[in-house]
Amino acid sequence: MNQTQPRSLVFFRLLAVAHGIVGLVPLFLSVWFGGLVFGRVRVVPEHGVSMGWFMALALALLLPLAFGVWMLVLAFRLWRPVPRLAGQMFWTHLIVLLVGGFHCVLGIHAIRAAERSTAAGGGLLSPVAFFPFLVGVPLVALALVSLVAASRLKRER
């Protein structure tokens, strides 16, 4: 990373802000949903808690939380990038690209199902079919830009 070129530093700082935003959204949603579920709604089944139930709930709350925290860590590291950050960026955003691509494919299938439902006389929830794109498109865009940034960092070793 060339510290003497302000354009290069601005690119990485904008990328850091994007990582911060992408990290805060699942962090706040996970904390909010966890507070909603554990604070207001009775989540313990009447017949007791099974290990599968507990693991499913923990996984649904902790994976977005861990993803948000890791994105914030990357945001702080991107503020002053060093070449050794390239490996972390590459592997993280390769996984993010796969997850975002999966959401986009899911959105395509949801839109096709909404079209079939509308043609059959239903389709009241057809606008919901676009929700996977609200997650997938920003993740794919962030992953592609971050992979470019990782290659720039790797070149400067």
GROMACS .gro file of N, CA and C in nm:
model
  471
    1MET      N    1   0.085  -0.117   0.000
    1MET     CA    2   0.000   0.000   0.000
    1MET      C    3   0.089   0.122   0.000
    2ASN      N    4   0.075   0.204  -0.098
    2ASN     CA    5   0.155   0.324  -0.109
    2ASN      C    6   0.091   0.435  -0.029
    3GLN      N    7   0.153   0.471   0.083
    3GLN     CA    8   0.097   0.573   0.172
    3GLN      C    9   0.112   0.713   0.115
    4THR      N   10   0.197   0.729   0.014
    4THR     CA   11   0.218   0.862  -0.042
    4THR      C   12   0.112   0.899  -0.145
    5GLN      N   13   0.039   0.801  -0.197
    5GLN     CA   14  -0.067   0.829  -0.294
    5GLN      C   15  -0.201   0.838  -0.222
    6PRO      N   16  -0.259   0.958  -0.215
    6PRO     CA   17  -0.386   0.972  -0.143
    6PRO      C   18  -0.502   0.898  -0.209
    7ARG      N   19  -0.498   0.880  -0.342
    7ARG     CA   20  -0.607   0.809  -0.409
    7ARG      C   21  -0.612   0.664  -0.365
    8SER      N   22  -0.497   0.602  -0.346
    8SER     CA   23  -0.491   0.464  -0.301
    8SER      C   24  -0.545   0.452  -0.159
    9LEU      N   25  -0.509   0.546  -0.075
    9LEU     CA   26  -0.555   0.545   0.063
    9LEU      C   27  -0.705   0.570   0.070
   10VAL      N   28  -0.758   0.657  -0.015
   10VAL     CA   29  -0.902   0.685  -0.018
   10VAL      C   30  -0.978   0.559  -0.058
   11PHE      N   31  -0.927   0.484  -0.156
   11PHE     CA   32  -0.992   0.360  -0.199
   11PHE      C   33  -1.005   0.263  -0.082
   12PHE      N   34  -0.897   0.244  -0.008
   12PHE     CA   35  -0.900   0.149   0.103
   12PHE      C   36  -0.985   0.201   0.218
   13ARG      N   37  -0.989   0.330   0.238
   13ARG     CA   38  -1.073   0.385   0.345
   13ARG      C   39  -1.221   0.374   0.310
   14LEU      N   40  -1.256   0.395   0.183
   14LEU     CA   41  -1.395   0.374   0.141
   14LEU      C   42  -1.433   0.227   0.154
   15LEU      N   43  -1.341   0.140   0.122
   15LEU     CA   44  -1.364  -0.002   0.139
   15LEU      C   45  -1.380  -0.037   0.288
   16ALA      N   46  -1.305   0.029   0.373
   16ALA     CA   47  -1.318   0.008   0.518
   16ALA      C   48  -1.456   0.052   0.567
   17VAL      N   49  -1.504   0.165   0.517
   17VAL     CA   50  -1.638   0.213   0.556
   17VAL      C   51  -1.745   0.114   0.507
   18ALA      N   52  -1.729   0.064   0.386
   18ALA     CA   53  -1.824  -0.035   0.334
   18ALA      C   54  -1.823  -0.161   0.419
   19HIS      N   55  -1.705  -0.206   0.461
   19HIS     CA   56  -1.698  -0.323   0.548
   19HIS      C   57  -1.763  -0.293   0.683
   20GLY      N   58  -1.746  -0.172   0.732
   20GLY     CA   59  -1.809  -0.135   0.858
   20GLY      C   60  -1.961  -0.138   0.849
   21ILE      N   61  -2.015  -0.088   0.739
   21ILE     CA   62  -2.161  -0.090   0.721
   21ILE      C   63  -2.211  -0.234   0.709
   22VAL      N   64  -2.142  -0.312   0.625
   22VAL     CA   65  -2.183  -0.452   0.606
   22VAL      C   66  -2.165  -0.531   0.736
   23GLY      N   67  -2.072  -0.491   0.820
   23GLY     CA   68  -2.053  -0.559   0.948
   23GLY      C   69  -2.155  -0.518   1.053
   24LEU      N   70  -2.198  -0.393   1.051
   24LEU     CA   71  -2.292  -0.346   1.152
   24LEU      C   72  -2.434  -0.398   1.130
   25VAL      N   73  -2.474  -0.416   1.004
   25VAL     CA   74  -2.611  -0.459   0.976
   25VAL      C   75  -2.641  -0.597   1.038
   26PRO      N   76  -2.563  -0.702   1.009
   26PRO     CA   77  -2.597  -0.830   1.073
   26PRO      C   78  -2.572  -0.830   1.223
   27LEU      N   79  -2.479  -0.747   1.269
   27LEU     CA   80  -2.452  -0.737   1.412
   27LEU      C   81  -2.574  -0.683   1.484
   28PHE      N   82  -2.629  -0.572   1.436
   28PHE     CA   83  -2.747  -0.513   1.499
   28PHE      C   84  -2.870  -0.603   1.483
   29LEU      N   85  -2.886  -0.663   1.366
   29LEU     CA   86  -3.001  -0.752   1.346
   29LEU      C   87  -2.994  -0.874   1.437
   30SER      N   88  -2.875  -0.929   1.454
   30SER     CA   89  -2.859  -1.045   1.541
   30SER      C   90  -2.885  -1.009   1.687
   31VAL      N   91  -2.833  -0.896   1.730
   31VAL     CA   92  -2.856  -0.853   1.868
   31VAL      C   93  -3.003  -0.819   1.889
   32TRP      N   94  -3.065  -0.752   1.792
   32TRP     CA   95  -3.206  -0.717   1.804
   32TRP      C   96  -3.294  -0.841   1.806
   33PHE      N   97  -3.269  -0.934   1.711
   33PHE     CA   98  -3.348  -1.055   1.706
   33PHE      C   99  -3.327  -1.141   1.829
   34GLY      N  100  -3.204  -1.148   1.876
   34GLY     CA  101  -3.176  -1.223   1.998
   34GLY      C  102  -3.247  -1.164   2.118
   35GLY      N  103  -3.250  -1.031   2.128
   35GLY     CA  104  -3.324  -0.966   2.236
   35GLY      C  105  -3.473  -0.985   2.223
   36LEU      N  106  -3.521  -0.984   2.100
   36LEU     CA  107  -3.664  -1.004   2.076
   36LEU      C  108  -3.704  -1.146   2.112
   37VAL      N  109  -3.625  -1.241   2.069
   37VAL     CA  110  -3.659  -1.381   2.094
   37VAL      C  111  -3.644  -1.415   2.242
   38PHE      N  112  -3.534  -1.375   2.303
   38PHE     CA  113  -3.512  -1.414   2.441
   38PHE      C  114  -3.577  -1.320   2.541
   39GLY      N  115  -3.615  -1.201   2.497
   39GLY     CA  116  -3.671  -1.105   2.590
   39GLY      C  117  -3.822  -1.104   2.596
   40ARG      N  118  -3.888  -1.117   2.483
   40ARG     CA  119  -4.033  -1.098   2.480
   40ARG      C  120  -4.113  -1.224   2.450
   41VAL      N  121  -4.051  -1.317   2.384
   41VAL     CA  122  -4.123  -1.435   2.340
   41VAL      C  123  -4.072  -1.556   2.418
   42ARG      N  124  -4.164  -1.641   2.455
   42ARG     CA  125  -4.121  -1.763   2.524
   42ARG      C  126  -4.063  -1.857   2.419
   43VAL      N  127  -3.932  -1.880   2.427
   43VAL     CA  128  -3.865  -1.962   2.327
   43VAL      C  129  -3.839  -2.104   2.374
   44VAL      N  130  -3.852  -2.128   2.502
   44VAL     CA  131  -3.828  -2.261   2.553
   44VAL      C  132  -3.955  -2.342   2.534
   45PRO      N  133  -3.946  -2.451   2.461
   45PRO     CA  134  -4.065  -2.534   2.443
   45PRO      C  135  -4.115  -2.589   2.576
   46GLU      N  136  -4.244  -2.618   2.584
   46GLU     CA  137  -4.303  -2.665   2.710
   46GLU      C  138  -4.248  -2.800   2.754
   47HIS      N  139  -4.207  -2.882   2.658
   47HIS     CA  140  -4.157  -3.014   2.693
   47HIS      C  141  -4.007  -3.014   2.719
   48GLY      N  142  -3.944  -2.898   2.722
   48GLY     CA  143  -3.802  -2.889   2.750
   48GLY      C  144  -3.722  -2.855   2.626
   49VAL      N  145  -3.594  -2.837   2.646
   49VAL     CA  146  -3.505  -2.796   2.539
   49VAL      C  147  -3.424  -2.915   2.491
   50SER      N  148  -3.428  -2.941   2.362
   50SER     CA  149  -3.344  -3.046   2.307
   50SER      C  150  -3.214  -2.983   2.259
   51MET      N  151  -3.114  -3.063   2.243
   51MET     CA  152  -2.984  -3.013   2.198
   51MET      C  153  -2.994  -2.961   2.055
   52GLY      N  154  -3.071  -3.028   1.970
   52GLY     CA  155  -3.088  -2.982   1.832
   52GLY      C  156  -3.154  -2.846   1.826
   53TRP      N  157  -3.258  -2.825   1.908
   53TRP     CA  158  -3.327  -2.696   1.912
   53TRP      C  159  -3.231  -2.586   1.956
   54PHE      N  160  -3.156  -2.613   2.062
   54PHE     CA  161  -3.064  -2.514   2.114
   54PHE      C  162  -2.954  -2.480   2.013
   55MET      N  163  -2.900  -2.581   1.946
   55MET     CA  164  -2.794  -2.558   1.847
   55MET      C  165  -2.846  -2.480   1.727
   56ALA      N  166  -2.967  -2.510   1.682
   56ALA     CA  167  -3.024  -2.437   1.568
   56ALA      C  168  -3.044  -2.290   1.603
   57LEU      N  169  -3.096  -2.262   1.721
   57LEU     CA  170  -3.117  -2.124   1.763
   57LEU      C  171  -2.983  -2.052   1.782
   58ALA      N  172  -2.887  -2.118   1.843
   58ALA     CA  173  -2.756  -2.057   1.864
   58ALA      C  174  -2.687  -2.030   1.730
   59LEU      N  175  -2.697  -2.124   1.636
   59LEU     CA  176  -2.636  -2.106   1.505
   59LEU      C  177  -2.701  -1.989   1.430
   60ALA      N  178  -2.832  -1.979   1.439
   60ALA     CA  179  -2.903  -1.872   1.369
   60ALA      C  180  -2.869  -1.735   1.428
   61LEU      N  181  -2.832  -1.728   1.554
   61LEU     CA  182  -2.798  -1.600   1.615
   61LEU      C  183  -2.648  -1.571   1.612
   62LEU      N  184  -2.566  -1.673   1.624
   62LEU     CA  185  -2.422  -1.650   1.637
   62LEU      C  186  -2.349  -1.636   1.504
   63LEU      N  187  -2.395  -1.703   1.398
   63LEU     CA  188  -2.326  -1.688   1.269
   63LEU      C  189  -2.331  -1.545   1.217
   64PRO      N  190  -2.448  -1.480   1.214
   64PRO     CA  191  -2.448  -1.340   1.170
   64PRO      C  192  -2.367  -1.250   1.264
   65LEU      N  193  -2.369  -1.282   1.393
   65LEU     CA  194  -2.291  -1.204   1.489
   65LEU      C  195  -2.142  -1.217   1.461
   66ALA      N  196  -2.095  -1.339   1.438
   66ALA     CA  197  -1.953  -1.361   1.408
   66ALA      C  198  -1.914  -1.296   1.276
   67PHE      N  199  -2.002  -1.306   1.175
   67PHE     CA  200  -1.975  -1.242   1.046
   67PHE      C  201  -1.964  -1.091   1.063
   68GLY      N  202  -2.054  -1.031   1.139
   68GLY     CA  203  -2.050  -0.886   1.161
   68GLY      C  204  -1.924  -0.842   1.234
   69VAL      N  205  -1.885  -0.917   1.333
   69VAL     CA  206  -1.763  -0.883   1.408
   69VAL      C  207  -1.640  -0.895   1.318
   70TRP      N  208  -1.634  -1.001   1.236
   70TRP     CA  209  -1.518  -1.018   1.146
   70TRP      C  210  -1.513  -0.906   1.042
   71MET      N  211  -1.628  -0.863   0.991
   71MET     CA  212  -1.629  -0.753   0.895
   71MET      C  213  -1.581  -0.624   0.961
   72LEU      N  214  -1.616  -0.603   1.086
   72LEU     CA  215  -1.567  -0.484   1.157
   72LEU      C  216  -1.417  -0.492   1.180
   73VAL      N  217  -1.366  -0.612   1.209
   73VAL     CA  218  -1.221  -0.630   1.225
   73VAL      C  219  -1.151  -0.597   1.093
   74LEU      N  220  -1.205  -0.647   0.982
   74LEU     CA  221  -1.147  -0.615   0.852
   74LEU      C  222  -1.157  -0.466   0.822
   75ALA      N  223  -1.265  -0.402   0.864
   75ALA     CA  224  -1.280  -0.258   0.842
   75ALA      C  225  -1.169  -0.181   0.914
   76PHE      N  226  -1.141  -0.219   1.038
   76PHE     CA  227  -1.034  -0.151   1.111
   76PHE      C  228  -0.897  -0.178   1.049
   77ARG      N  229  -0.876  -0.298   1.001
   77ARG     CA  230  -0.747  -0.330   0.939
   77ARG      C  231  -0.732  -0.263   0.802
   78LEU      N  232  -0.844  -0.242   0.733
   78LEU     CA  233  -0.837  -0.177   0.602
   78LEU      C  234  -0.811  -0.026   0.613
   79TRP      N  235  -0.834   0.031   0.729
   79TRP     CA  236  -0.811   0.174   0.744
   79TRP      C  237  -0.663   0.207   0.722
   80ARG      N  238  -0.576   0.120   0.769
   80ARG     CA  239  -0.432   0.130   0.744
   80ARG      C  240  -0.385  -0.004   0.687
   81PRO      N  241  -0.406  -0.029   0.559
   81PRO     CA  242  -0.378  -0.163   0.504
   81PRO      C  243  -0.228  -0.192   0.495
   82VAL      N  244  -0.199  -0.319   0.516
   82VAL     CA  245  -0.064  -0.370   0.500
   82VAL      C  246  -0.072  -0.490   0.406
   83PRO      N  247   0.036  -0.525   0.340
   83PRO     CA  248   0.031  -0.636   0.243
   83PRO      C  249  -0.010  -0.771   0.302
   84ARG      N  250   0.018  -0.797   0.430
   84ARG     CA  251  -0.020  -0.927   0.487
   84ARG      C  252  -0.171  -0.941   0.504
   85LEU      N  253  -0.247  -0.835   0.486
   85LEU     CA  254  -0.393  -0.838   0.492
   85LEU      C  255  -0.453  -0.904   0.368
   86ALA      N  256  -0.375  -0.919   0.262
   86ALA     CA  257  -0.426  -0.972   0.135
   86ALA      C  258  -0.482  -1.113   0.149
   87GLY      N  259  -0.418  -1.198   0.223
   87GLY     CA  260  -0.465  -1.335   0.241
   87GLY      C  261  -0.598  -1.340   0.315
   88GLN      N  262  -0.610  -1.262   0.421
   88GLN     CA  263  -0.735  -1.257   0.496
   88GLN      C  264  -0.849  -1.205   0.409
   89MET      N  265  -0.819  -1.101   0.332
   89MET     CA  266  -0.920  -1.044   0.243
   89MET      C  267  -0.962  -1.145   0.137
   90PHE      N  268  -0.864  -1.215   0.078
   90PHE     CA  269  -0.894  -1.310  -0.029
   90PHE      C  270  -0.986  -1.420   0.020
   91TRP      N  271  -0.950  -1.487   0.128
   91TRP     CA  272  -1.030  -1.601   0.174
   91TRP      C  273  -1.165  -1.558   0.228
   92THR      N  274  -1.169  -1.446   0.299
   92THR     CA  275  -1.296  -1.398   0.350
   92THR      C  276  -1.392  -1.366   0.236
   93HIS      N  277  -1.343  -1.295   0.136
   93HIS     CA  278  -1.433  -1.250   0.031
   93HIS      C  279  -1.460  -1.356  -0.075
   94LEU      N  280  -1.379  -1.460  -0.078
   94LEU     CA  281  -1.414  -1.574  -0.160
   94LEU      C  282  -1.539  -1.642  -0.102
   95ILE      N  283  -1.543  -1.656   0.030
   95ILE     CA  284  -1.660  -1.713   0.097
   95ILE      C  285  -1.780  -1.618   0.084
   96VAL      N  286  -1.756  -1.488   0.101
   96VAL     CA  287  -1.865  -1.390   0.088
   96VAL      C  288  -1.921  -1.392  -0.054
   97LEU      N  289  -1.835  -1.408  -0.153
   97LEU     CA  290  -1.880  -1.416  -0.292
   97LEU      C  291  -1.969  -1.538  -0.313
   98LEU      N  292  -1.932  -1.650  -0.255
   98LEU     CA  293  -2.015  -1.771  -0.266
   98LEU      C  294  -2.150  -1.753  -0.198
   99VAL      N  295  -2.151  -1.695  -0.079
   99VAL     CA  296  -2.276  -1.673  -0.006
   99VAL      C  297  -2.364  -1.573  -0.080
  100GLY      N  298  -2.305  -1.463  -0.128
  100GLY     CA  299  -2.382  -1.364  -0.203
  100GLY      C  300  -2.435  -1.420  -0.333
  101GLY      N  301  -2.355  -1.501  -0.401
  101GLY     CA  302  -2.401  -1.565  -0.524
  101GLY      C  303  -2.515  -1.662  -0.497
  102PHE      N  304  -2.507  -1.734  -0.384
  102PHE     CA  305  -2.616  -1.823  -0.346
  102PHE      C  306  -2.745  -1.745  -0.324
  103HIS      N  307  -2.735  -1.629  -0.259
  103HIS     CA  308  -2.854  -1.547  -0.238
  103HIS      C  309  -2.912  -1.498  -0.371
  104CYS      N  310  -2.826  -1.464  -0.465
  104CYS     CA  311  -2.875  -1.420  -0.596
  104CYS      C  312  -2.945  -1.534  -0.670
  105VAL      N  313  -2.889  -1.653  -0.665
  105VAL     CA  314  -2.954  -1.769  -0.727
  105VAL      C  315  -3.087  -1.799  -0.658
  106LEU      N  316  -3.089  -1.789  -0.526
  106LEU     CA  317  -3.213  -1.808  -0.452
  106LEU      C  318  -3.317  -1.703  -0.492
  107GLY      N  319  -3.273  -1.580  -0.515
  107GLY     CA  320  -3.363  -1.474  -0.559
  107GLY      C  321  -3.422  -1.502  -0.696
  108ILE      N  322  -3.341  -1.556  -0.786
  108ILE     CA  323  -3.390  -1.591  -0.920
  108ILE      C  324  -3.497  -1.699  -0.910
  109HIS      N  325  -3.472  -1.800  -0.828
  109HIS     CA  326  -3.572  -1.905  -0.811
  109HIS      C  327  -3.698  -1.852  -0.743
  110ALA      N  328  -3.683  -1.760  -0.649
  110ALA     CA  329  -3.799  -1.702  -0.582
  110ALA      C  330  -3.883  -1.618  -0.679
  111ILE      N  331  -3.817  -1.547  -0.769
  111ILE     CA  332  -3.891  -1.467  -0.867
  111ILE      C  333  -3.967  -1.559  -0.963
  112ARG      N  334  -3.905  -1.668  -1.004
  112ARG     CA  335  -3.975  -1.764  -1.092
  112ARG      C  336  -4.095  -1.826  -1.021
  113ALA      N  337  -4.079  -1.858  -0.893
  113ALA     CA  338  -4.191  -1.913  -0.817
  113ALA      C  339  -4.301  -1.809  -0.800
  114ALA      N  340  -4.264  -1.683  -0.782
  114ALA     CA  341  -4.364  -1.577  -0.769
  114ALA      C  342  -4.439  -1.558  -0.900
  115GLU      N  343  -4.369  -1.570  -1.013
  115GLU     CA  344  -4.437  -1.560  -1.142
  115GLU      C  345  -4.537  -1.674  -1.160
  116ARG      N  346  -4.498  -1.795  -1.121
  116ARG     CA  347  -4.591  -1.909  -1.132
  116ARG      C  348  -4.711  -1.889  -1.040
  117SER      N  349  -4.687  -1.838  -0.922
  117SER     CA  350  -4.795  -1.814  -0.827
  117SER      C  351  -4.890  -1.706  -0.877
  118THR      N  352  -4.836  -1.602  -0.936
  118THR     CA  353  -4.920  -1.496  -0.991
  118THR      C  354  -5.002  -1.547  -1.109
  119ALA      N  355  -4.942  -1.629  -1.192
  119ALA     CA  356  -5.014  -1.684  -1.308
  119ALA      C  357  -5.127  -1.777  -1.264
  120ALA      N  358  -5.113  -1.840  -1.148
  120ALA     CA  359  -5.216  -1.930  -1.099
  120ALA      C  360  -5.322  -1.858  -1.018
  121GLY      N  361  -5.314  -1.726  -1.010
  121GLY     CA  362  -5.416  -1.650  -0.938
  121GLY      C  363  -5.375  -1.604  -0.801
  122GLY      N  364  -5.258  -1.641  -0.755
  122GLY     CA  365  -5.210  -1.597  -0.623
  122GLY      C  366  -5.112  -1.483  -0.640
  123GLY      N  367  -5.000  -1.493  -0.575
  123GLY     CA  368  -4.895  -1.395  -0.594
  123GLY      C  369  -4.902  -1.276  -0.502
  124LEU      N  370  -4.974  -1.290  -0.391
  124LEU     CA  371  -4.987  -1.178  -0.298
  124LEU      C  372  -4.851  -1.140  -0.237
  125LEU      N  373  -4.766  -1.239  -0.215
  125LEU     CA  374  -4.634  -1.212  -0.155
  125LEU      C  375  -4.523  -1.209  -0.258
  126SER      N  376  -4.556  -1.186  -0.383
  126SER     CA  377  -4.455  -1.183  -0.488
  126SER      C  378  -4.344  -1.081  -0.465
  127PRO      N  379  -4.370  -0.963  -0.409
  127PRO     CA  380  -4.260  -0.869  -0.385
  127PRO      C  381  -4.155  -0.922  -0.287
  128VAL      N  382  -4.191  -1.018  -0.204
  128VAL     CA  383  -4.095  -1.075  -0.110
  128VAL      C  384  -3.986  -1.152  -0.184
  129ALA      N  385  -4.011  -1.191  -0.307
  129ALA     CA  386  -3.914  -1.267  -0.386
  129ALA      C  387  -3.787  -1.187  -0.412
  130PHE      N  388  -3.792  -1.055  -0.399
  130PHE     CA  389  -3.674  -0.972  -0.423
  130PHE      C  390  -3.584  -0.959  -0.300
  131PHE      N  391  -3.628  -1.006  -0.183
  131PHE     CA  392  -3.549  -0.993  -0.061
  131PHE      C  393  -3.411  -1.060  -0.069
  132PRO      N  394  -3.397  -1.179  -0.129
  132PRO     CA  395  -3.262  -1.236  -0.138
  132PRO      C  396  -3.165  -1.147  -0.216
  133PHE      N  397  -3.216  -1.069  -0.311
  133PHE     CA  398  -3.129  -0.978  -0.384
  133PHE      C  399  -3.079  -0.864  -0.296
  134LEU      N  400  -3.158  -0.826  -0.193
  134LEU     CA  401  -3.115  -0.720  -0.102
  134LEU      C  402  -2.993  -0.762  -0.021
  135VAL      N  403  -2.975  -0.891  -0.004
  135VAL     CA  404  -2.856  -0.942   0.065
  135VAL      C  405  -2.748  -0.979  -0.035
  136GLY      N  406  -2.786  -1.047  -0.142
  136GLY     CA  407  -2.689  -1.104  -0.236
  136GLY      C  408  -2.613  -1.002  -0.318
  137VAL      N  409  -2.683  -0.905  -0.374
  137VAL     CA  410  -2.616  -0.809  -0.464
  137VAL      C  411  -2.512  -0.725  -0.389
  138PRO      N  412  -2.542  -0.669  -0.271
  138PRO     CA  413  -2.435  -0.595  -0.201
  138PRO      C  414  -2.318  -0.684  -0.160
  139LEU      N  415  -2.345  -0.809  -0.121
  139LEU     CA  416  -2.235  -0.898  -0.083
  139LEU      C  417  -2.147  -0.931  -0.202
  140VAL      N  418  -2.208  -0.957  -0.317
  140VAL     CA  419  -2.129  -0.987  -0.437
  140VAL      C  420  -2.046  -0.865  -0.477
  141ALA      N  421  -2.107  -0.747  -0.473
  141ALA     CA  422  -2.035  -0.625  -0.510
  141ALA      C  423  -1.918  -0.600  -0.415
  142LEU      N  424  -1.942  -0.614  -0.285
  142LEU     CA  425  -1.835  -0.594  -0.187
  142LEU      C  426  -1.725  -0.698  -0.206
  143ALA      N  427  -1.763  -0.822  -0.233
  143ALA     CA  428  -1.663  -0.928  -0.250
  143ALA      C  429  -1.577  -0.902  -0.373
  144LEU      N  430  -1.637  -0.862  -0.484
  144LEU     CA  431  -1.559  -0.838  -0.605
  144LEU      C  432  -1.462  -0.722  -0.587
  145VAL      N  433  -1.509  -0.613  -0.528
  145VAL     CA  434  -1.420  -0.498  -0.504
  145VAL      C  435  -1.310  -0.536  -0.405
  146SER      N  436  -1.345  -0.614  -0.304
  146SER     CA  437  -1.245  -0.654  -0.205
  146SER      C  438  -1.142  -0.750  -0.262
  147LEU      N  439  -1.184  -0.836  -0.354
  147LEU     CA  440  -1.087  -0.923  -0.419
  147LEU      C  441  -0.989  -0.844  -0.505
  148VAL      N  442  -1.038  -0.738  -0.569
  148VAL     CA  443  -0.949  -0.649  -0.643
  148VAL      C  444  -0.852  -0.581  -0.546
  149ALA      N  445  -0.903  -0.535  -0.432
  149ALA     CA  446  -0.817  -0.471  -0.332
  149ALA      C  447  -0.713  -0.569  -0.278
  150ALA      N  448  -0.754  -0.694  -0.256
  150ALA     CA  449  -0.659  -0.795  -0.206
  150ALA      C  450  -0.549  -0.820  -0.309
  151SER      N  451  -0.585  -0.820  -0.438
  151SER     CA  452  -0.480  -0.840  -0.539
  151SER      C  453  -0.386  -0.720  -0.544
  152ARG      N  454  -0.439  -0.600  -0.521
  152ARG     CA  455  -0.352  -0.481  -0.516
  152ARG      C  456  -0.256  -0.489  -0.397
  153LEU      N  457  -0.307  -0.535  -0.284
  153LEU     CA  458  -0.222  -0.549  -0.166
  153LEU      C  459  -0.118  -0.657  -0.186
  154LYS      N  460  -0.155  -0.765  -0.251
  154LYS     CA  461  -0.062  -0.875  -0.272
  154LYS      C  462   0.050  -0.835  -0.367
  155ARG      N  463   0.018  -0.751  -0.466
  155ARG     CA  464   0.118  -0.704  -0.562
  155ARG      C  465   0.226  -0.618  -0.495
  156GLU      N  466   0.193  -0.556  -0.383
  156GLU     CA  467   0.287  -0.464  -0.319
  156GLU      C  468   0.379  -0.533  -0.220
  157ARG      N  469   0.372  -0.664  -0.210
  157ARG     CA  470   0.463  -0.735  -0.118
  157ARG      C  471   0.605  -0.724  -0.159
   0.00000   0.00000   0.00000
